[in-house]
GROMACS .gro file of C-alpha atoms in nm:
model
  346
    1MET     CA    1  -0.295  -3.091   0.065
    2LEU     CA    2   0.064  -3.012  -0.067
    3LEU     CA    3   0.180  -3.345   0.107
    4ALA     CA    4  -0.079  -3.551  -0.048
    5LEU     CA    5  -0.009  -3.398  -0.369
    6ALA     CA    6   0.373  -3.455  -0.321
    7ARG     CA    7   0.281  -3.819  -0.235
    8GLY     CA    8   0.070  -3.868  -0.539
    9ALA     CA    9   0.320  -3.733  -0.775
   10GLY     CA   10   0.597  -3.948  -0.639
   11SER     CA   11   0.387  -4.265  -0.646
   12GLY     CA   12   0.245  -4.185  -0.994
   13ALA     CA   13   0.603  -4.133  -1.127
   14ALA     CA   14   0.748  -4.487  -0.980
   15GLU     CA   15   0.446  -4.673  -1.110
   16GLY     CA   16   0.499  -4.518  -1.438
   17SER     CA   17   0.851  -4.573  -1.472
   18GLY     CA   18   0.836  -4.933  -1.313
   19ALA     CA   19   1.086  -4.823  -1.048
   20SER     CA   20   1.065  -4.845  -0.674
   21ALA     CA   21   0.982  -4.526  -0.491
   22PRO     CA   22   1.296  -4.343  -0.413
   23THR     CA   23   1.468  -4.401  -0.069
   24ALA     CA   24   1.720  -4.200   0.114
   25PRO     CA   25   1.940  -4.233   0.435
   26PRO     CA   26   1.758  -4.208   0.762
   27VAL     CA   27   1.887  -3.844   0.810
   28ARG     CA   28   1.739  -3.528   0.974
   29GLY     CA   29   1.872  -3.189   0.898
   30GLU     CA   30   1.882  -3.097   0.583
   31PHE     CA   31   1.789  -3.375   0.391
   32SER     CA   32   1.612  -3.213   0.075
   33GLY     CA   33   1.964  -3.221  -0.137
   34LEU     CA   34   1.999  -3.627  -0.061
   35LEU     CA   35   1.695  -3.734  -0.216
   36THR     CA   36   1.596  -3.830  -0.578
   37TYR     CA   37   1.319  -3.639  -0.740
   38THR     CA   38   1.102  -3.678  -1.044
   39ALA     CA   39   1.120  -3.413  -1.295
   40GLY     CA   40   0.790  -3.259  -1.170
   41GLU     CA   41   0.911  -3.245  -0.803
   42TYR     CA   42   1.256  -3.109  -0.927
   43ARG     CA   43   1.094  -2.838  -1.111
   44MET     CA   44   0.840  -2.752  -0.855
   45VAL     CA   45   1.113  -2.662  -0.632
   46LEU     CA   46   1.301  -2.479  -0.902
   47TYR     CA   47   0.999  -2.281  -0.966
   48ALA     CA   48   0.938  -2.174  -0.621
   49LEU     CA   49   1.291  -2.074  -0.544
   50MET     CA   50   1.288  -1.833  -0.867
   51ALA     CA   51   0.940  -1.714  -0.810
   52THR     CA   52   1.043  -1.613  -0.469
   53GLY     CA   53   1.345  -1.455  -0.557
   54LEU     CA   54   1.168  -1.236  -0.809
   55ALA     CA   55   0.903  -1.138  -0.597
   56LEU     CA   56   1.160  -1.045  -0.342
   57LEU     CA   57   1.342  -0.842  -0.600
   58ALA     CA   58   1.033  -0.697  -0.719
   59GLY     CA   59   0.939  -0.588  -0.368
   60SER     CA   60   1.301  -0.433  -0.282
   61LEU     CA   61   1.261  -0.207  -0.584
   62HIS     CA   62   0.909  -0.114  -0.513
   63ALA     CA   63   0.996  -0.027  -0.166
   64PHE     CA   64   1.285   0.206  -0.305
   65ALA     CA   65   1.100   0.364  -0.545
   66THR     CA   66   0.768   0.445  -0.326
   67ARG     CA   67   0.984   0.580  -0.016
   68GLY     CA   68   0.917   0.962  -0.096
   69GLU     CA   69   0.550   0.868  -0.088
   70THR     CA   70   0.575   0.869   0.288
   71GLY     CA   71   0.718   1.139   0.559
   72PRO     CA   72   1.051   1.148   0.648
   73ARG     CA   73   0.961   1.005   1.014
   74TYR     CA   74   0.859   0.663   0.848
   75ARG     CA   75   1.108   0.626   0.559
   76ALA     CA   76   1.303   0.405   0.779
   77ALA     CA   77   1.043   0.153   0.726
   78SER     CA   78   1.088   0.173   0.348
   79ASP     CA   79   1.454   0.159   0.413
   80ALA     CA   80   1.444  -0.164   0.587
   81SER     CA   81   1.201  -0.317   0.356
   82ALA     CA   82   1.427  -0.238   0.037
   83LEU     CA   83   1.752  -0.367   0.208
   84LEU     CA   84   1.602  -0.698   0.352
   85GLN     CA   85   1.428  -0.789   0.036
   86LEU     CA   86   1.755  -0.734  -0.157
   87VAL     CA   87   1.942  -0.947   0.110
   88ALA     CA   88   1.685  -1.235   0.047
   89PHE     CA   89   1.680  -1.195  -0.323
   90LEU     CA   90   2.052  -1.237  -0.311
   91ALA     CA   91   2.008  -1.544  -0.081
   92TYR     CA   92   1.746  -1.697  -0.312
   93VAL     CA   93   2.004  -1.655  -0.625
   94GLU     CA   94   2.250  -1.875  -0.447
   95LEU     CA   95   1.976  -2.125  -0.328
   96PHE     CA   96   1.859  -2.156  -0.703
   97VAL     CA   97   2.196  -2.210  -0.830
   98SER     CA   98   2.254  -2.458  -0.547
   99TRP     CA   99   1.943  -2.648  -0.637
  100LYS     CA  100   2.028  -2.632  -1.018
  101THR     CA  101   2.381  -2.748  -0.983
  102SER     CA  102   2.344  -3.021  -0.700
  103PHE     CA  103   2.135  -3.258  -0.910
  104THR     CA  104   2.124  -3.431  -1.268
  105LEU     CA  105   1.905  -3.600  -1.497
  106ARG     CA  106   1.934  -3.950  -1.465
  107GLY     CA  107   1.672  -4.142  -1.706
  108GLU     CA  108   1.337  -4.007  -1.563
  109ARG     CA  109   1.483  -3.868  -1.221
  110TYR     CA  110   1.691  -3.622  -1.082
  111VAL     CA  111   1.944  -3.768  -0.857
  112PRO     CA  112   2.220  -3.593  -0.632
  113VAL     CA  113   2.543  -3.490  -0.800
  114ALA     CA  114   2.821  -3.686  -0.588
  115ASP     CA  115   3.040  -3.373  -0.530
  116THR     CA  116   2.816  -3.124  -0.419
  117GLU     CA  117   2.522  -3.087  -0.204
  118PHE     CA  118   2.217  -2.845  -0.196
  119ASP     CA  119   2.317  -2.571   0.076
  120GLY     CA  120   1.971  -2.514   0.225
  121GLY     CA  121   2.152  -2.365   0.543
  122MET     CA  122   2.185  -2.038   0.332
  123ARG     CA  123   1.847  -1.952   0.450
  124TYR     CA  124   1.973  -1.900   0.819
  125ALA     CA  125   2.238  -1.656   0.668
  126ASP     CA  126   1.941  -1.458   0.516
  127TRP     CA  127   1.721  -1.462   0.781
  128SER     CA  128   2.001  -1.363   1.028
  129VAL     CA  129   2.001  -1.048   0.843
  130THR     CA  130   1.639  -1.011   0.740
  131VAL     CA  131   1.436  -1.091   1.055
  132PRO     CA  132   1.602  -0.806   1.262
  133LEU     CA  133   1.534  -0.573   0.975
  134LEU     CA  134   1.187  -0.686   0.976
  135ALA     CA  135   1.176  -0.595   1.349
  136VAL     CA  136   1.314  -0.267   1.249
  137GLU     CA  137   1.052  -0.195   0.976
  138LEU     CA  138   0.757  -0.264   1.198
  139LEU     CA  139   0.886  -0.038   1.490
  140ALA     CA  140   0.917   0.239   1.229
  141VAL     CA  141   0.548   0.297   1.197
  142CYS     CA  142   0.468   0.219   1.536
  143ALA     CA  143   0.396   0.524   1.814
  144VAL     CA  144   0.658   0.468   2.052
  145THR     CA  145   0.926   0.732   2.027
  146GLY     CA  146   1.244   0.836   2.223
  147ARG     CA  147   1.444   0.627   2.447
  148ARG     CA  148   1.173   0.378   2.488
  149MET     CA  149   1.166   0.321   2.094
  150SER     CA  150   1.564   0.279   2.112
  151VAL     CA  151   1.520   0.001   2.402
  152LEU     CA  152   1.260  -0.187   2.226
  153ARG     CA  153   1.442  -0.182   1.889
  154GLY     CA  154   1.761  -0.289   2.033
  155THR     CA  155   1.596  -0.584   2.230
  156ALA     CA  156   1.386  -0.660   1.903
  157VAL     CA  157   1.715  -0.695   1.701
  158ALA     CA  158   1.907  -0.870   1.947
  159ALA     CA  159   1.603  -1.118   2.012
  160SER     CA  160   1.558  -1.194   1.636
  161PHE     CA  161   1.920  -1.258   1.546
  162LEU     CA  162   1.977  -1.489   1.869
  163MET     CA  163   1.657  -1.684   1.770
  164ILE     CA  164   1.791  -1.759   1.412
  165LEU     CA  165   2.137  -1.812   1.563
  166ALA     CA  166   2.005  -2.082   1.795
  167GLY     CA  167   1.805  -2.254   1.508
  168PHE     CA  168   2.089  -2.267   1.294
  169LEU     CA  169   2.315  -2.434   1.557
  170GLY     CA  170   2.047  -2.725   1.626
  171ALA     CA  171   1.934  -2.770   1.289
  172GLN     CA  172   2.273  -2.729   1.082
  173VAL     CA  173   2.585  -2.723   1.299
  174LEU     CA  174   2.580  -2.969   1.605
  175ASP     CA  175   2.607  -3.316   1.438
  176ASN     CA  176   2.515  -3.170   1.127
  177GLY     CA  177   2.145  -3.138   1.258
  178ASN     CA  178   2.106  -3.511   1.263
  179ARG     CA  179   2.090  -3.555   1.673
  180VAL     CA  180   1.735  -3.487   1.817
  181LEU     CA  181   1.909  -3.408   2.143
  182TRP     CA  182   2.050  -3.066   1.990
  183LEU     CA  183   1.734  -3.011   1.783
  184VAL     CA  184   1.554  -3.015   2.103
  185VAL     CA  185   1.804  -2.789   2.335
  186TRP     CA  186   1.852  -2.539   2.068
  187ALA     CA  187   1.481  -2.540   1.959
  188ALA     CA  188   1.411  -2.439   2.334
  189VAL     CA  189   1.659  -2.162   2.330
  190SER     CA  190   1.519  -2.034   2.004
  191THR     CA  191   1.152  -2.040   2.128
  192VAL     CA  192   1.265  -1.822   2.431
  193PHE     CA  193   1.402  -1.563   2.214
  194PHE     CA  194   1.105  -1.593   1.965
  195LEU     CA  195   0.867  -1.519   2.282
  196VAL     CA  196   1.088  -1.207   2.373
  197LEU     CA  197   1.053  -1.079   2.018
  198TYR     CA  198   0.673  -1.145   2.015
  199ALA     CA  199   0.671  -0.970   2.337
  200VAL     CA  200   0.861  -0.641   2.202
  201LEU     CA  201   0.677  -0.596   1.873
  202GLY     CA  202   0.340  -0.685   2.047
  203HIS     CA  203   0.405  -0.427   2.285
  204ALA     CA  204   0.502  -0.142   2.040
  205VAL     CA  205   0.201  -0.206   1.824
  206LEU     CA  206  -0.070  -0.205   2.121
  207ALA     CA  207   0.089   0.114   2.236
  208GLY     CA  208  -0.065   0.282   1.950
  209ARG     CA  209  -0.401   0.207   2.010
  210ASP     CA  210  -0.481   0.544   2.141
  211GLU     CA  211  -0.238   0.753   1.938
  212LEU     CA  212  -0.301   0.632   1.578
  213SER     CA  213  -0.595   0.689   1.369
  214PRO     CA  214  -0.861   0.402   1.359
  215GLU     CA  215  -0.722   0.323   0.957
  216ALA     CA  216  -0.332   0.325   1.054
  217TYR     CA  217  -0.388   0.111   1.357
  218THR     CA  218  -0.601  -0.154   1.181
  219VAL     CA  219  -0.345  -0.194   0.895
  220LEU     CA  220  -0.069  -0.223   1.162
  221LYS     CA  221  -0.257  -0.472   1.336
  222ARG     CA  222  -0.318  -0.674   1.017
  223ALA     CA  223   0.063  -0.642   0.895
  224THR     CA  224   0.170  -0.777   1.274
  225VAL     CA  225  -0.081  -1.068   1.237
  226LEU     CA  226   0.079  -1.150   0.892
  227LEU     CA  227   0.403  -1.123   1.035
  228PHE     CA  228   0.335  -1.325   1.354
  229GLY     CA  229   0.185  -1.605   1.158
  230ALA     CA  230   0.465  -1.624   0.876
  231PHE     CA  231   0.719  -1.617   1.170
  232GLY     CA  232   0.511  -1.938   1.317
  233VAL     CA  233   0.561  -2.137   0.999
  234TYR     CA  234   0.937  -2.169   1.028
  235PRO     CA  235   0.936  -2.372   1.365
  236LEU     CA  236   0.677  -2.582   1.241
  237ILE     CA  237   0.891  -2.683   0.946
  238TYR     CA  238   1.166  -2.700   1.176
  239LEU     CA  239   0.997  -2.980   1.356
  240ILE     CA  240   0.983  -3.203   1.065
  241GLN     CA  241   1.360  -3.249   1.109
  242GLN     CA  242   1.286  -3.441   1.432
  243SER     CA  243   0.988  -3.650   1.272
  244VAL     CA  244   1.144  -3.811   0.966
  245GLY     CA  245   1.291  -4.124   0.942
  246PRO     CA  246   1.357  -4.424   0.701
  247GLY     CA  247   0.985  -4.485   0.695
  248SER     CA  248   0.870  -4.121   0.623
  249PRO     CA  249   0.755  -3.999   0.270
  250LEU     CA  250   1.085  -3.796   0.253
  251VAL     CA  251   1.017  -3.645  -0.090
  252ALA     CA  252   0.670  -3.525   0.022
  253TRP     CA  253   0.815  -3.365   0.326
  254ALA     CA  254   1.124  -3.198   0.151
  255LEU     CA  255   0.865  -3.043  -0.102
  256VAL     CA  256   0.682  -2.897   0.194
  257THR     CA  257   0.990  -2.786   0.348
  258GLN     CA  258   1.119  -2.593   0.029
  259LEU     CA  259   0.787  -2.474  -0.080
  260GLY     CA  260   0.683  -2.368   0.283
  261PHE     CA  261   0.997  -2.185   0.343
  262CYS     CA  262   0.912  -1.983   0.007
  263ALA     CA  263   0.561  -1.917   0.081
  264ALA     CA  264   0.666  -1.796   0.436
  265ASP     CA  265   0.943  -1.557   0.315
  266VAL     CA  266   0.706  -1.394   0.043
  267ALA     CA  267   0.447  -1.336   0.312
  268ALA     CA  268   0.689  -1.218   0.580
  269LYS     CA  269   0.886  -0.970   0.361
  270THR     CA  270   0.699  -0.875   0.049
  271TRP     CA  271   0.323  -0.868   0.168
  272PHE     CA  272   0.433  -0.741   0.501
  273GLY     CA  273   0.635  -0.480   0.329
  274VAL     CA  274   0.336  -0.356   0.131
  275LEU     CA  275   0.101  -0.317   0.454
  276ILE     CA  276   0.359  -0.133   0.639
  277HIS     CA  277   0.411   0.108   0.352
  278LYS     CA  278   0.043   0.154   0.383
  279VAL     CA  279   0.070   0.219   0.745
  280ALA     CA  280   0.352   0.492   0.681
  281LYS     CA  281   0.133   0.678   0.422
  282VAL     CA  282  -0.180   0.683   0.625
  283ARG     CA  283   0.027   0.812   0.918
  284THR     CA  284   0.210   1.060   0.692
  285ALA     CA  285  -0.159   1.181   0.576
  286ASP     CA  286  -0.270   1.201   0.948
  287ASP     CA  287   0.068   1.414   1.029
  288VAL     CA  288  -0.020   1.661   0.757
  289ARG     CA  289  -0.376   1.675   0.837
  290ALA     CA  290  -0.302   1.763   1.214
  291GLY     CA  291  -0.041   2.013   1.143
  292THR     CA  292   0.250   1.804   1.316
  293GLY     CA  293   0.423   1.694   0.966
  294THR     CA  294   0.505   1.824   0.617
  295HIS     CA  295   0.504   1.649   0.300
  296ALA     CA  296   0.603   1.779  -0.057
  297GLU     CA  297   0.347   1.609  -0.268
  298GLU     CA  298  -0.024   1.505  -0.217
  299VAL     CA  299  -0.082   1.192  -0.020
  300TRP     CA  300  -0.270   0.926  -0.168
  301VAL     CA  301  -0.380   0.568  -0.002
  302SER     CA  302  -0.552   0.333  -0.225
  303HIS     CA  303  -0.648   0.575  -0.472
  304VAL     CA  304  -0.817   0.807  -0.235
  305LYS     CA  305  -0.654   1.167  -0.177
  306ARG     CA  306  -0.597   1.180   0.201
  307ALA     CA  307  -0.390   1.501   0.233
  308ASP     CA  308  -0.266   1.803   0.026
  309ALA     CA  309   0.112   1.860  -0.018
  310TRP     CA  310   0.232   2.101   0.255
  311PRO     CA  311   0.383   2.336   0.230
  312PRO     CA  312   0.281   2.406  -0.130
  313VAL     CA  313   0.574   2.481  -0.336
  314ALA     CA  314   0.490   2.821  -0.404
  315ALA     CA  315   0.426   2.924  -0.053
  316ALA     CA  316   0.783   2.741   0.026
  317LEU     CA  317   0.938   2.992  -0.207
  318THR     CA  318   0.744   3.288  -0.112
  319GLY     CA  319   0.724   3.244   0.279
  320HIS     CA  320   0.383   3.286   0.249
  321GLY     CA  321   0.037   3.069   0.254
  322ALA     CA  322  -0.194   2.919   0.511
  323ARG     CA  323  -0.249   2.549   0.587
  324PRO     CA  324  -0.522   2.395   0.373
  325ALA     CA  325  -0.837   2.292   0.520
  326SER     CA  326  -0.848   1.939   0.614
  327LEU     CA  327  -1.014   1.701   0.363
  328PRO     CA  328  -1.349   1.569   0.434
  329ALA     CA  329  -1.339   1.224   0.627
  330HIS     CA  330  -1.320   0.934   0.417
  331ASP     CA  331  -1.614   0.669   0.484
  332GLY     CA  332  -1.495   0.356   0.668
  333HIS     CA  333  -1.149   0.499   0.760
  334TYR     CA  334  -1.098   0.862   0.914
  335GLY     CA  335  -1.381   0.958   1.162
  336GLY     CA  336  -1.456   0.610   1.275
  337HIS     CA  337  -1.480   0.528   1.658
  338GLY     CA  338  -1.554   0.886   1.738
  339ARG     CA  339  -1.206   1.002   1.630
  340ASP     CA  340  -1.073   1.252   1.347
  341GLY     CA  341  -0.798   1.150   1.101
  342THR     CA  342  -0.547   1.221   1.399
  343GLY     CA  343  -0.661   0.984   1.624
  344ARG     CA  344  -0.796   1.228   1.870
  345ASP     CA  345  -1.144   1.236   1.991
  346ARG     CA  346  -1.374   1.519   1.815
   0.00000   0.00000   0.00000
C-alpha cells in the first residue's frame, strides 16, 4: 500500500508540474539521499524521522520514570530500555538533521545538495548499541538465572552485535554497498548470527513456561513475537538494495526503506519496552504474593491492584508485622491453567 501511495504521489506531482519523473543513478546501497523528491515525499520522511525520535525520547523517559514500579530483580530491563531508547533518539536527531540539510528546494522539488549526502548509515551505529541492549532487556525478565543466564546473555549480546556489523559491512562499507556479491555474502554471515540470536532468546523465553505465572508468560511471549517480527523487517528492507536498478521506482522504494525502518524501530524499542515493563510488574507482584520478593509500594497492573506493599513502612520501622494475605485471583489472569499467581499448581 505504501509503495502504491508513493508511486501515485510521484506520478501525480510529475504530471502536475509538466516534468518527467525523477531519475537516479543505478546504485544500490544507501540510495535515498541521491534522489529527487516532491515536497510531499520529502516531508513524509522528515515527519517520520521526527515522530520516531520523539516516540523514542518519550519511551526512554517513561522507562526511567517507572523503573521503581518493579522489583530490584527486574530493574535491569527498565535501565536497558531507557538507555537504548535514549541512544536511538540521539541517532534520530542526527538522521533528522542530515535529511534536513541534504536537500534543497528547487522549484517544486527537493534535490540533493552537492556537497553533502544523507547519512542513513547512522542507523547501523544505533543498532550496534540498541540491539544488544534489547537482548539484555528481554533476558532480564526471563526465568533463567545464575551462570546459565550469564552464558545466554553473553551469547545474545555478541550475536546481535556481529549480526549488525556484518550487515553494515555488506550494505555500507565494501564497494559502498553497490556490489551484489558483498551484499549476498555478508547478508549470509549476518543471517547466521540472526538465527543464533533467535535461538538464544527463544530458549530463554520457553524456559519460563513452567516457572512464570500464566499472565507473565503470555505477555512475555507477545513481547518476544513483537521483537522477532520487528527484527524480521530489517533484512527484508536490506534486500531492497539487491533488487533496485535504473528501471525501479527508486523514490517509492526509498520511502518504503525510510518509513519501514522508522516503524520497525518504534515497534522493537518503544512498544516492546512497554510490554517488557508489564512483564516485570507482573513478576514483581507474583514474587511479593509468593513471599519471595519485597516491594516498597503497592503493585498495580492495568489499573488492577496485584500486591500490597511489602514490607509495610510501619512494620519495617518497628521490625514487626505479618505478611499480608494474598489478593484474590484476578479473572482471566491469575489462577488460570490450574495455577496460582506464582505459577505453581494449586
